[in-house]
Structures are given as structure tokens and as C-alpha cells.
Short mmCIF file of C-alpha atoms and ligand atoms in Angstrom, two decimals:
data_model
loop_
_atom_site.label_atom_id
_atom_site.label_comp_id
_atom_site.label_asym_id
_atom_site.label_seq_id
_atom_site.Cartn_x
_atom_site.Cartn_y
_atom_site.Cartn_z
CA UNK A 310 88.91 1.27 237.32
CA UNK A 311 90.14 -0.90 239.83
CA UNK A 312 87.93 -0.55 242.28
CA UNK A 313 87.17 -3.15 245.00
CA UNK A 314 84.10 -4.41 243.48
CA UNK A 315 86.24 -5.04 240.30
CA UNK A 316 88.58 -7.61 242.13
CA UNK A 317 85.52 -8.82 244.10
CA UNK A 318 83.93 -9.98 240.85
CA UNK A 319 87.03 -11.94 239.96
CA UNK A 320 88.38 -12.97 243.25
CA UNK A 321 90.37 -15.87 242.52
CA UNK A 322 90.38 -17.92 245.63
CA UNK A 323 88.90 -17.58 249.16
CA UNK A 324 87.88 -19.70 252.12
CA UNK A 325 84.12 -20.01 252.28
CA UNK A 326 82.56 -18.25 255.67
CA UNK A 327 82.00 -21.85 257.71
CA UNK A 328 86.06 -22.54 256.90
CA UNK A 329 85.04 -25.81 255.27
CA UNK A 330 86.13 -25.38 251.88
CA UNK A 331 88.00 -23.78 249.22
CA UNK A 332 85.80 -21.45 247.04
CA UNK A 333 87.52 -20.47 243.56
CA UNK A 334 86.15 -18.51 240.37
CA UNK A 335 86.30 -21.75 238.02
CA UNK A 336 88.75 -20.56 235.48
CA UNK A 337 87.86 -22.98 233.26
CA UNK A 338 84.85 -21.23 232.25
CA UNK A 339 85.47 -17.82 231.59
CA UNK A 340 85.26 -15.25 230.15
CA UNK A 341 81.75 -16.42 229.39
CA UNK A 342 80.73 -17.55 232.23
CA UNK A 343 81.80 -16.32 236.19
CA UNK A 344 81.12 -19.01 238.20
CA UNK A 345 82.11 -19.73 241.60
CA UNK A 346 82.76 -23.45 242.84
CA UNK A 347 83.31 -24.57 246.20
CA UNK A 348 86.26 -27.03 246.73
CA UNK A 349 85.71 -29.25 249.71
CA UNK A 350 87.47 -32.83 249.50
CA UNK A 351 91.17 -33.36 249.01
CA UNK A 352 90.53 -35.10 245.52
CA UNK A 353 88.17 -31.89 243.99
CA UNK A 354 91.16 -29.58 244.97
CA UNK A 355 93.48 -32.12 243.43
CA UNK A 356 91.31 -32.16 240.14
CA UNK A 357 90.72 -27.94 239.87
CA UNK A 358 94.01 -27.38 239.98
CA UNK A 359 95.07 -30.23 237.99
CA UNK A 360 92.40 -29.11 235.02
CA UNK A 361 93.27 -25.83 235.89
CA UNK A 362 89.99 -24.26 237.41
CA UNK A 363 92.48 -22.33 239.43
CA UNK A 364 95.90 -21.45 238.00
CA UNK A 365 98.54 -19.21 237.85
CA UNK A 366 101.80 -20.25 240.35
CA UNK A 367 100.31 -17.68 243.10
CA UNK A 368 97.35 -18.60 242.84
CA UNK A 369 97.85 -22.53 243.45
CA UNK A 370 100.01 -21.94 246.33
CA UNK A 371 97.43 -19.83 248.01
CA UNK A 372 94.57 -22.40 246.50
CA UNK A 373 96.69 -25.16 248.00
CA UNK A 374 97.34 -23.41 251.19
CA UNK A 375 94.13 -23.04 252.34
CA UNK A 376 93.52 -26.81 250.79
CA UNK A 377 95.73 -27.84 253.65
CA UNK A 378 93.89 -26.49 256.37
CA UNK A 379 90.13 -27.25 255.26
CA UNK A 380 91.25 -30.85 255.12
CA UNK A 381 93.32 -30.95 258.13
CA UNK A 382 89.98 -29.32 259.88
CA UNK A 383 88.17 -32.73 259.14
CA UNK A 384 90.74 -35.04 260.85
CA UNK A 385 89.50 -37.12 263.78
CA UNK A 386 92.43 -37.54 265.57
CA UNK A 387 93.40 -36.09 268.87
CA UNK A 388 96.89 -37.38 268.50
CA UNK A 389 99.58 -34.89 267.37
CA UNK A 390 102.21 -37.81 265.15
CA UNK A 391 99.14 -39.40 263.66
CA UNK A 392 97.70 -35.50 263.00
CA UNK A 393 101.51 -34.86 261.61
CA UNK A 394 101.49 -37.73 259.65
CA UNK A 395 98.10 -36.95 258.18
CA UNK A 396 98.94 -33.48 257.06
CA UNK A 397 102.17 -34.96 255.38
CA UNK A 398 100.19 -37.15 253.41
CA UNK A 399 97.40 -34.92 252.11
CA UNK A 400 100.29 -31.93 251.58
CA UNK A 401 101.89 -34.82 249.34
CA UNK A 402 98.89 -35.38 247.17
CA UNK A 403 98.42 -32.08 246.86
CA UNK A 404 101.96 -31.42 245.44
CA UNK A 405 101.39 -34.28 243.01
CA UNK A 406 98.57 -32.21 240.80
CA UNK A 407 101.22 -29.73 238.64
CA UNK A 408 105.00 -30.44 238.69
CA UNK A 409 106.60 -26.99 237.36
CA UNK A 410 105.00 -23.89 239.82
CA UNK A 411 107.62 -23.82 243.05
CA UNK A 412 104.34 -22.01 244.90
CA UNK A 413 102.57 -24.86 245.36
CA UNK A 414 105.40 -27.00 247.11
CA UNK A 415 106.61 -23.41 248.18
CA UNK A 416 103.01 -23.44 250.47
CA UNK A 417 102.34 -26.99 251.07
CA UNK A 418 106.29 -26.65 252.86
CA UNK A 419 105.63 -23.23 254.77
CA UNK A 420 102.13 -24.94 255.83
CA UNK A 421 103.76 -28.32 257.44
CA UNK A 422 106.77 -26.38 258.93
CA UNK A 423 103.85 -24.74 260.64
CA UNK A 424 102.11 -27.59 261.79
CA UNK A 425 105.59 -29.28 262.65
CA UNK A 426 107.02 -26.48 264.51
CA UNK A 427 103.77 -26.11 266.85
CA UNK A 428 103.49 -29.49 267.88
CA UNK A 429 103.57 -28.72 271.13
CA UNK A 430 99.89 -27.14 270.62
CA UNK A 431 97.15 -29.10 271.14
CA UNK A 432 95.41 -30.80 267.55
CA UNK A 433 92.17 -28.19 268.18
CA UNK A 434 95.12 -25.40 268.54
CA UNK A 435 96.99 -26.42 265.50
CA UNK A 436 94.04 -26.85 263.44
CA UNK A 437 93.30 -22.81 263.86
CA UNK A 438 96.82 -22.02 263.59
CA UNK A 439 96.82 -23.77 260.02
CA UNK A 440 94.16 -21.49 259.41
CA UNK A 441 95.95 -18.23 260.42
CA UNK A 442 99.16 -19.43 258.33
CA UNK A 443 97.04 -20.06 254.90
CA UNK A 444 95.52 -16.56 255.51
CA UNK A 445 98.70 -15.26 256.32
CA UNK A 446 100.21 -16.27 252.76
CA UNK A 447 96.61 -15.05 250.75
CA UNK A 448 97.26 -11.82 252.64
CA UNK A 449 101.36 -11.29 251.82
CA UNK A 450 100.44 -12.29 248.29
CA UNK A 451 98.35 -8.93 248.05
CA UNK A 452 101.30 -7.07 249.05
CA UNK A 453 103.45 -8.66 247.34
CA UNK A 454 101.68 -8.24 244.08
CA UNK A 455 101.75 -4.32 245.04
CA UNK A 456 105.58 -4.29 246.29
CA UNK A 457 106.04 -5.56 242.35
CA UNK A 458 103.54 -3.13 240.89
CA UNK A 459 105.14 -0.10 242.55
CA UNK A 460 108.62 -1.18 240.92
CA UNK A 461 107.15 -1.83 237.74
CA UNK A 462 105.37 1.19 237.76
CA UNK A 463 108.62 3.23 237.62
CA UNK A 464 109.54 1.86 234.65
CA UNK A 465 106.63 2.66 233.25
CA UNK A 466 106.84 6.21 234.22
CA UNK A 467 110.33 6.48 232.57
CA UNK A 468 108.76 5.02 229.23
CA UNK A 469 106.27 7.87 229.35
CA UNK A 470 105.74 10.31 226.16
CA UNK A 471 102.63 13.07 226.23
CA UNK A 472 100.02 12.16 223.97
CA UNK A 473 101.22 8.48 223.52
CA UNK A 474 100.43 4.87 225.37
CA UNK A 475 102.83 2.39 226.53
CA UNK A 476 102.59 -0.14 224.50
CA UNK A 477 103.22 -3.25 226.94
CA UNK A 478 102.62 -6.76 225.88
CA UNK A 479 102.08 -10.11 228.17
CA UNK A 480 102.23 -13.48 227.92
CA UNK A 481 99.75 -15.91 229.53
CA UNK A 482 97.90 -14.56 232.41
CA UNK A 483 99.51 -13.35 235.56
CA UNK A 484 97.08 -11.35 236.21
CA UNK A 485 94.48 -10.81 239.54
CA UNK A 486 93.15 -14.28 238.18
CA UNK A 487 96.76 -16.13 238.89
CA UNK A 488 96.78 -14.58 242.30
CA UNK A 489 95.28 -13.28 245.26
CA UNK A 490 94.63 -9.62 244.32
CA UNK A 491 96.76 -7.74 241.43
CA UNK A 492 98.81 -10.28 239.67
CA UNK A 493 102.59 -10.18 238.89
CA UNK A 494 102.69 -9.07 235.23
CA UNK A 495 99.30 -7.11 235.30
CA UNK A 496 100.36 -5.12 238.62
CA UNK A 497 102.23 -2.30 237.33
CA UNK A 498 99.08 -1.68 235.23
CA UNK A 499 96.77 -2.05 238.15
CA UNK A 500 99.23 0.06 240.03
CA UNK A 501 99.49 2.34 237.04
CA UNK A 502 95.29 3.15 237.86
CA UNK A 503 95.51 3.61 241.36
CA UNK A 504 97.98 6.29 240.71
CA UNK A 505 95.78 8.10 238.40
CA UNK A 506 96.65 6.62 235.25
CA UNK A 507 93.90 6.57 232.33
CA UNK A 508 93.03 2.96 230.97
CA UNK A 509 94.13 4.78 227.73
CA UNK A 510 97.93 5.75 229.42
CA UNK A 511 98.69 2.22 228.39
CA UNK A 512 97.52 -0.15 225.69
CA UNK A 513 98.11 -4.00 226.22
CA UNK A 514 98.80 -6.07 223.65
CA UNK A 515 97.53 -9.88 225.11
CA UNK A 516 99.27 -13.04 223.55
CA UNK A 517 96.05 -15.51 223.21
CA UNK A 518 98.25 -18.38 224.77
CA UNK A 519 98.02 -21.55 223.03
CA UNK A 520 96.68 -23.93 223.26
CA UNK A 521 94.39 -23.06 226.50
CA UNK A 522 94.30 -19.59 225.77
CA UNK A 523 94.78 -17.73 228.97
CA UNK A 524 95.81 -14.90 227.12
CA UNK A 525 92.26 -14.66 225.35
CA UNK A 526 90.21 -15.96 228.22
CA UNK A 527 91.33 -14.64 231.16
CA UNK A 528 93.88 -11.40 230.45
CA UNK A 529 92.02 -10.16 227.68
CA UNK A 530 88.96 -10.44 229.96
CA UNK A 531 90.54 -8.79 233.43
CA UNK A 532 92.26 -6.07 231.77
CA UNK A 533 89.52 -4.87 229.45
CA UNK A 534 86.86 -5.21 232.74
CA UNK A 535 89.56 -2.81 234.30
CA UNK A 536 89.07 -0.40 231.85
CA UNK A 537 92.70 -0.88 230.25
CA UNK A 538 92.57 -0.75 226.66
CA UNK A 539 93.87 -4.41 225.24
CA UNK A 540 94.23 -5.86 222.12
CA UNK A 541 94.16 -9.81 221.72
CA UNK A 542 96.80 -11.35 219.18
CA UNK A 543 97.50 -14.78 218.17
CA UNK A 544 101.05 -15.59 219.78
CA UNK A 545 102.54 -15.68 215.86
CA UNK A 546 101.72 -12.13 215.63
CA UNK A 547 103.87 -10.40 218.55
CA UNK A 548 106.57 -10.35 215.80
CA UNK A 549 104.83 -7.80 213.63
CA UNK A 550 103.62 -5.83 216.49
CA UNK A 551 107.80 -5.38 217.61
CA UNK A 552 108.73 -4.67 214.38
CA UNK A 553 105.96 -2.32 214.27
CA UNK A 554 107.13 -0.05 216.70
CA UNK A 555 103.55 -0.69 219.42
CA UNK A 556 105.63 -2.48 222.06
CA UNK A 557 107.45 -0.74 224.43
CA UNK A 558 108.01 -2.86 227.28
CA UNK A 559 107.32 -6.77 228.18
CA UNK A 560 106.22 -7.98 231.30
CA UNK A 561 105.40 -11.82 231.92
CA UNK A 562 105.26 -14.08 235.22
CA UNK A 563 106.82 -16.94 235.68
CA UNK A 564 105.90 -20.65 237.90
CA UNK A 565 109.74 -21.11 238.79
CA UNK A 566 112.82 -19.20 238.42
CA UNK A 567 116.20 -20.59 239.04
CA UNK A 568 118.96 -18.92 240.81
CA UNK A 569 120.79 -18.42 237.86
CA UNK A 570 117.53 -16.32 236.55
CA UNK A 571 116.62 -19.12 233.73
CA UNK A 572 112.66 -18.79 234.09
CA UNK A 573 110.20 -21.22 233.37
CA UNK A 574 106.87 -19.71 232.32
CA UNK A 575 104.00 -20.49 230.18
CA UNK A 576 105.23 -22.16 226.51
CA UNK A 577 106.03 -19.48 224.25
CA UNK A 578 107.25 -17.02 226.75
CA UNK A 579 111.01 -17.74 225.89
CA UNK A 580 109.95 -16.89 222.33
CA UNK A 581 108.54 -13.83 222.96
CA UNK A 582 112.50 -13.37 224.57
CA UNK A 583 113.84 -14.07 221.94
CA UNK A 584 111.74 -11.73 219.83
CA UNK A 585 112.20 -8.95 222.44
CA UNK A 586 116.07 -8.79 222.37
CA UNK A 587 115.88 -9.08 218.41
CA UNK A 588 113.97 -5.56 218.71
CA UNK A 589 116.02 -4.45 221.56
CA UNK A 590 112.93 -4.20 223.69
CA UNK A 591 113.16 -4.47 227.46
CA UNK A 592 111.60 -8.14 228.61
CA UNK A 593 110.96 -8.32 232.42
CA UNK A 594 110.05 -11.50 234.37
CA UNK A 595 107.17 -10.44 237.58
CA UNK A 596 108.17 -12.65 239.99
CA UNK A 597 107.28 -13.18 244.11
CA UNK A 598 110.05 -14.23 245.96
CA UNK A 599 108.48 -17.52 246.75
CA UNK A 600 108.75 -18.20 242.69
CA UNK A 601 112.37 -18.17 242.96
CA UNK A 602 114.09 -21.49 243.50
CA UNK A 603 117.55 -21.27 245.03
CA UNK A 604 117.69 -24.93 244.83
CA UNK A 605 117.51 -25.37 241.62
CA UNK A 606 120.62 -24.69 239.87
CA UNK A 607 119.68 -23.48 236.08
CA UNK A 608 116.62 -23.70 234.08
CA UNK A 609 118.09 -27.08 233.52
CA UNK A 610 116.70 -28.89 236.70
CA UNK A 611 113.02 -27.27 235.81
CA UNK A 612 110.73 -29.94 235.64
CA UNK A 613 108.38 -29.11 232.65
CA UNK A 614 105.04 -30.39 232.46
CA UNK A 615 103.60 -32.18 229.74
CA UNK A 616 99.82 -32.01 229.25
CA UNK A 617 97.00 -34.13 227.04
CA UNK A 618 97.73 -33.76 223.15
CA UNK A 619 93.69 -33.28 223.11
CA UNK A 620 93.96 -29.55 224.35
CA UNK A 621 95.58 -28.91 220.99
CA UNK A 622 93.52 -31.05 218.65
CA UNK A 623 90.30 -31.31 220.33
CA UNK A 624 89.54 -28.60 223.23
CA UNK A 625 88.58 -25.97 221.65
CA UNK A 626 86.59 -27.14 218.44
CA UNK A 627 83.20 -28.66 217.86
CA UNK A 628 85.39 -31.07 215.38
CA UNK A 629 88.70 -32.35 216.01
CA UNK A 630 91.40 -29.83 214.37
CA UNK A 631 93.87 -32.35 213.47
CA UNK A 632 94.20 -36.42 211.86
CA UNK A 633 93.45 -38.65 214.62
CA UNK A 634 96.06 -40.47 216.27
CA UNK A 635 98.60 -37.76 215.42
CA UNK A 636 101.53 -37.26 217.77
CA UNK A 637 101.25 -33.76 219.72
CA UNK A 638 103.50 -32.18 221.83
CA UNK A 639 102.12 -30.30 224.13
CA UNK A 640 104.66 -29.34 226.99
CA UNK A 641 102.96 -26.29 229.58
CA UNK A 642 105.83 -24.30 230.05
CA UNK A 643 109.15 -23.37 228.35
CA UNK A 644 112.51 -21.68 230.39
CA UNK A 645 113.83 -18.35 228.91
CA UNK A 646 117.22 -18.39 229.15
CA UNK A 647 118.73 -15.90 231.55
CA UNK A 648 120.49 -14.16 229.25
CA UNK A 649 117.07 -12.37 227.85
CA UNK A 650 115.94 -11.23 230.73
CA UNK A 651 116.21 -7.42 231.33
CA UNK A 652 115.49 -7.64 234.80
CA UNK A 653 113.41 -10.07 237.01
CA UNK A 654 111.36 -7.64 239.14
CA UNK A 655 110.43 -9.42 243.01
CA UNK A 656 108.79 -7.46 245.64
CA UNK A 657 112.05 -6.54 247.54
CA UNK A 658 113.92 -5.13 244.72
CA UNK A 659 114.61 -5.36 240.47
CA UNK A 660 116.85 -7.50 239.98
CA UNK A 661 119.41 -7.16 237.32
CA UNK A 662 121.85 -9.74 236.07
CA UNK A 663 123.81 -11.56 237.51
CA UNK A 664 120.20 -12.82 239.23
CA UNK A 665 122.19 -15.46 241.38
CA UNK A 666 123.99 -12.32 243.14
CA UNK A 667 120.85 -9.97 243.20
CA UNK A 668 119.00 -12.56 244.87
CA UNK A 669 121.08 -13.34 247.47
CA UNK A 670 121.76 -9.26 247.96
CA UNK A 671 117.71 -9.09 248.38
CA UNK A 672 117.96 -12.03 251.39
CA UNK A 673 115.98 -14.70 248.95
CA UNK A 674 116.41 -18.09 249.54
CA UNK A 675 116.92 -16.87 253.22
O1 MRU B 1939 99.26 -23.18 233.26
P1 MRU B 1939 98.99 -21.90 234.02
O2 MRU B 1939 97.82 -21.16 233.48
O3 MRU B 1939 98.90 -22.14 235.50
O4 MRU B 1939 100.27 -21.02 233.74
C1 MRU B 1939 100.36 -19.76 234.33
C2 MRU B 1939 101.58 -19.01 233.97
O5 MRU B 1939 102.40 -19.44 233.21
C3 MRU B 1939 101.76 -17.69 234.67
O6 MRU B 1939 102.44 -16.79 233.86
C4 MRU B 1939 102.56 -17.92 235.96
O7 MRU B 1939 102.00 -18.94 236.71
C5 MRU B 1939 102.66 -16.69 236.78
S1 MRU B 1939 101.13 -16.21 237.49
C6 MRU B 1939 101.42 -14.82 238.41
#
């Protein structure tokens, strides 16, 4: 059930009670272990999001967001450029720790327009009002997260036969783990409960998500906590499930999508695309507003990030899986091409091709 206590136990990021730091569930560790970290210099929030302790676009924008203000807290300065200029600096170092998720330079923006725009406050003033403006975004991420349940929900309800689960499948975790309460991809499930739903109604098929496994880890884990009944599969096996007739819908998040609707997501997502319109199965993109890039052309300008070869050949073993020295390629993400996308679902409306159109009917960008 998705009670309170449930998203209590694996609140993903929070501001601890004296304000002066960041206090995430360290990702990194679970399923087997929930442990809570506190976050209080500008070079441990750098690193946990960099080695992604906390993850998921939402999440790091929110993560990053209160990062902001903790550290701004500390400056000694009682004058407002040198404050400014301060602010600029750490936001900048800050944006430097993962290149493709628009949240985090999405927050780190909204957070200095805020400190820029109240300049006439005094530096004690502004410090609290950076406060207020990170808790403001943790707070619309919650609603947002339901705004994109409640749509996905209805699509759910029109895939609904008596005496027979949904058969949904996910990519990656976008889940209450990438965000501040519900997820993007997991909240039409979590919605799906609230209303009444069994954790039998619908059966999740997880994609383990190579090669750091946020499939296995961390959706696998939340969903089946929840109640929800999951299955884990390797990522070569969402084939067979299509052809087998067990998925009915896909939902996935994304870290950017560009105004053409080209979205970049976890690698393997724009296979699982492909795969979906091969078996003529609807594949929906969950995505907050603030994910959507109206700047950025096509899937084109993305920038994709390229991680250590030794989270394919090393991480995960107690001997290295692979020759030494061998070349890896090991990119984070991969852009589904707009054309596969069934609908990109936001919290102010579905959005149905052409995206660049149905965004700027929904005010994004605006
Ligand atoms: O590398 P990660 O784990 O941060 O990648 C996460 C994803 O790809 C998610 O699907 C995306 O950020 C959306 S989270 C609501």
C-alpha cells in the first residue's frame, strides 16, 4: 500500500531539521541496505550525485536545490554582489556533476533567478528566501508527480479487462526514488493504489537496467515494498515478454526532452521503442514540465553522458567480467526518437504528436 510510512522509508531527499545539510537515502546501496547520509559541503553533494547516491532527473534538481541553499547558508558575507557572485559559483559546480538531466540546471537557474531578483533583500533575508524557493520546488514536484499519475491513470483504466492485470513494463527507475514523492513512470501505479486498485490490478514487468541496474535495485525494490506485483527481467528479455502478449502499456521517464519530443532517457530506453512500435504497443514518456527543454532543438543537441567502462566490467563482480584493458562503451543515456513516442504525458496535459505544438498549447517553455 502506499501509505505514508511507505514513502517515509524511502524518502529520497530532504533537508535535515538544523537546515545545514542535504540528507538523501544513499542509492548506491540498496536494495540491501537503507541508509541515510547527510550531505553537507559543496564537494559531498558534487560527489553523491556524480556516483549517483541520488539520481533520477527530479530528484537531482530537488537534491541540487536544496544544495544551493545549505551552502549559501554558510557564506560570511554581508555584501549582496559578493553573496551573488558566490551563489553563481557554487550553482556552477553544482551543474558540472551530470551533463544530460535539464532538472538540475532547470533548479540551479530557478534558484539564482531567486537570489538575483531579491537583491534588494538583505543577505540574512535572501538566505531564508533560498530556503523557501528549494522547498517550494521539493513541494511542486509532489504534485507534479500526482498531476502525471492522475493522467496516466486513465489510460490505465481504459486498458482494463475483469479478471486480468495490466501488464506495464518500465525502464530504469523513475520511481519515488528519482523524485520527491511518486515518481514519473511509477505514478500512475502509485495513483492506481490510492484509488483502490489491488497490487495484483497490475503486474510490472522491471527492465534490470544495465549496467547499474536501477531497474533491479531500486524499481524492483519500491514497487514490490508497495505491494505491486513485479517481475525483474534482464533488458534482452522485454522482446519475448511483447511478443508474448504480458505487456500492455510502457511507461518510462526521461532526464531531457526536446521540443521536438526526441527524449533522452536511461540507455536502452529507445530500444525498448523500438520494440514497442514493432508490437504495436503504446510507449509513453512521464515527464515534468521542467524535463522539457524548449531550447534544445531535437534530440540532436542532447548532451549524452559517458560514464567509467569499470561499471560494466568490474562493478558488479567479485572478478572482473571482461579482458583487461578492453575498450567499453558505456554512454548513460540514449534519445528515442520522437517518432515512437505515443504520447509524452506532463502534469498539465498528454501530449500527443506533434510535441513541439502540444507543448507550447500547455504554456511550457513559458
Ligand atoms: O542515471 P540515472 O539513474 O540518474 O538515470 C535516471 C533515468 O534515466 C530516469 O528514467 C530519469 O531520470 C527520470 S526519473 C523520474
Amino acid at each position: 500500500m502506499t501509505t505514508d510510512a511507505f514513502f517515509e522509508k524511502v524518502l529520497t531527499v530532504r533537508l535535515t531539521p538544523d537546515r545545514k545539510g542535504v540528507d538523501i537515502i544513499d542509492q548506491t546501496l540498496l536494495p540491501g541496505t537503507v541508509k541515510r547520509i547527510v550531505l553537507s559541503t559543496r564537494e559531498e553533494i558534487w560527489e553523491a550525485i556524480r556516483k549517483l547516491r541520488v539520481r533520477g532527473a527530479p530528484a537531482i534538481g530537488v537534491c541540487a536545490a536544496y544544495a544551493l541553499a545549505v551552502t549559501s547558508a554558510a557564506f560570511e558575507t554581508e555584501d549582496m554582489d559578493d553573496f551573488l557572485a558566490k551563489v553563481h559559483e557554487d550553482a556552477e559546480y553544482y551543474a558540472s556533476s551530470r551533463p544530460t538531466a535539464v532538472n538540475l540546471f532547470w533548479a540551479l537557474r530557478r534558484m539564482e533567478n531567486t537570489a538575483r531578483e531579491n537583491a534588494q533583500m538583505s543577505v540574512a533575508q535572501l538566505k531564508e528566501r533560498l530556503y523557501e524557493e528549494a522547498q517550494a520546488i521539493r513541494d511542486e514536484d509532489v504534485n507534479i508527480s500526482l498531476g502525471i499519475g492522475r493522467i496516466g491513470f486513465e489510460l490505465l483504466k481504459d486498458l482494463k479487462k475483469e479478471g486480468k492485470s495490466i501488464g506495464i513494463l518500465t525502464h530504469c527507475n523513475a520511481g519515488t526514488l528519482a523524485t520527491a514523492k511518486y515518481g514519473t513512470a511509477t505514478a500512475p501505479v502509485y495513483y492506481a493504489l490510492d484509488k483502490g486498485w489491488a497490487g495484483t490490478d497490475m503486474h510490472v514487468y522491471c527492465d534490470e537496467t544495465r549496467p547499474l541496474l536501477q531497474g533491479a535495485r531500486l524499481t524492483s525494490f519500491e514497487l514490490s515494498s508497495a505491494g505491486v506485483t513485479t517481475t525483474l527481467q534482464c533488458d534482452n528479455m522485454a522482446s519475448l515478454q511483447m511478443k508474448m502478449g504480458n505487456i500492455d502499456i510502457i511507461f518510462t521517464g526521461c532526464d531531457r526532452v526536446a521540443r521536438n519530443g526526441d527524449s533522452a532517457n536511461k540507455i536502452g530506453t529507445s530500444a525498448v521503442a523500438i520494440l514497442a512500435a514493432y508490437y504495436h504497443i503504446p510507449f509513453y514518456i512521464c515527464a515534468p514540465s521542467s524535463t522539457i527543454d524548449m531550447e534544445c532543438p531535437t534530440g540532436e543537441q542532447i548532451p549524452i553522458e559517458m560514464r567509467d567502462g569499470s561499471e560494466v566490467t568490474d562493478m558488479w563482480y567479485k572478478e572482473p567480467m571482461a579482458p583487461r584493458g578492453i575498450n567499453v562503451f558505456n554512454p548513460a543515456f540514449d534519445v528515442t526518437d520522437h517518432s515512437l513516442i505515443t504520447g509524452i504525458i506532463t502534469e498539465r496535459g498528454l501530449c500527443r504528436a506533434p510535441f513541439d505544438k502540444a507543448f507550447e498549447e500547455l504554456g511550457i517553455g513559458r
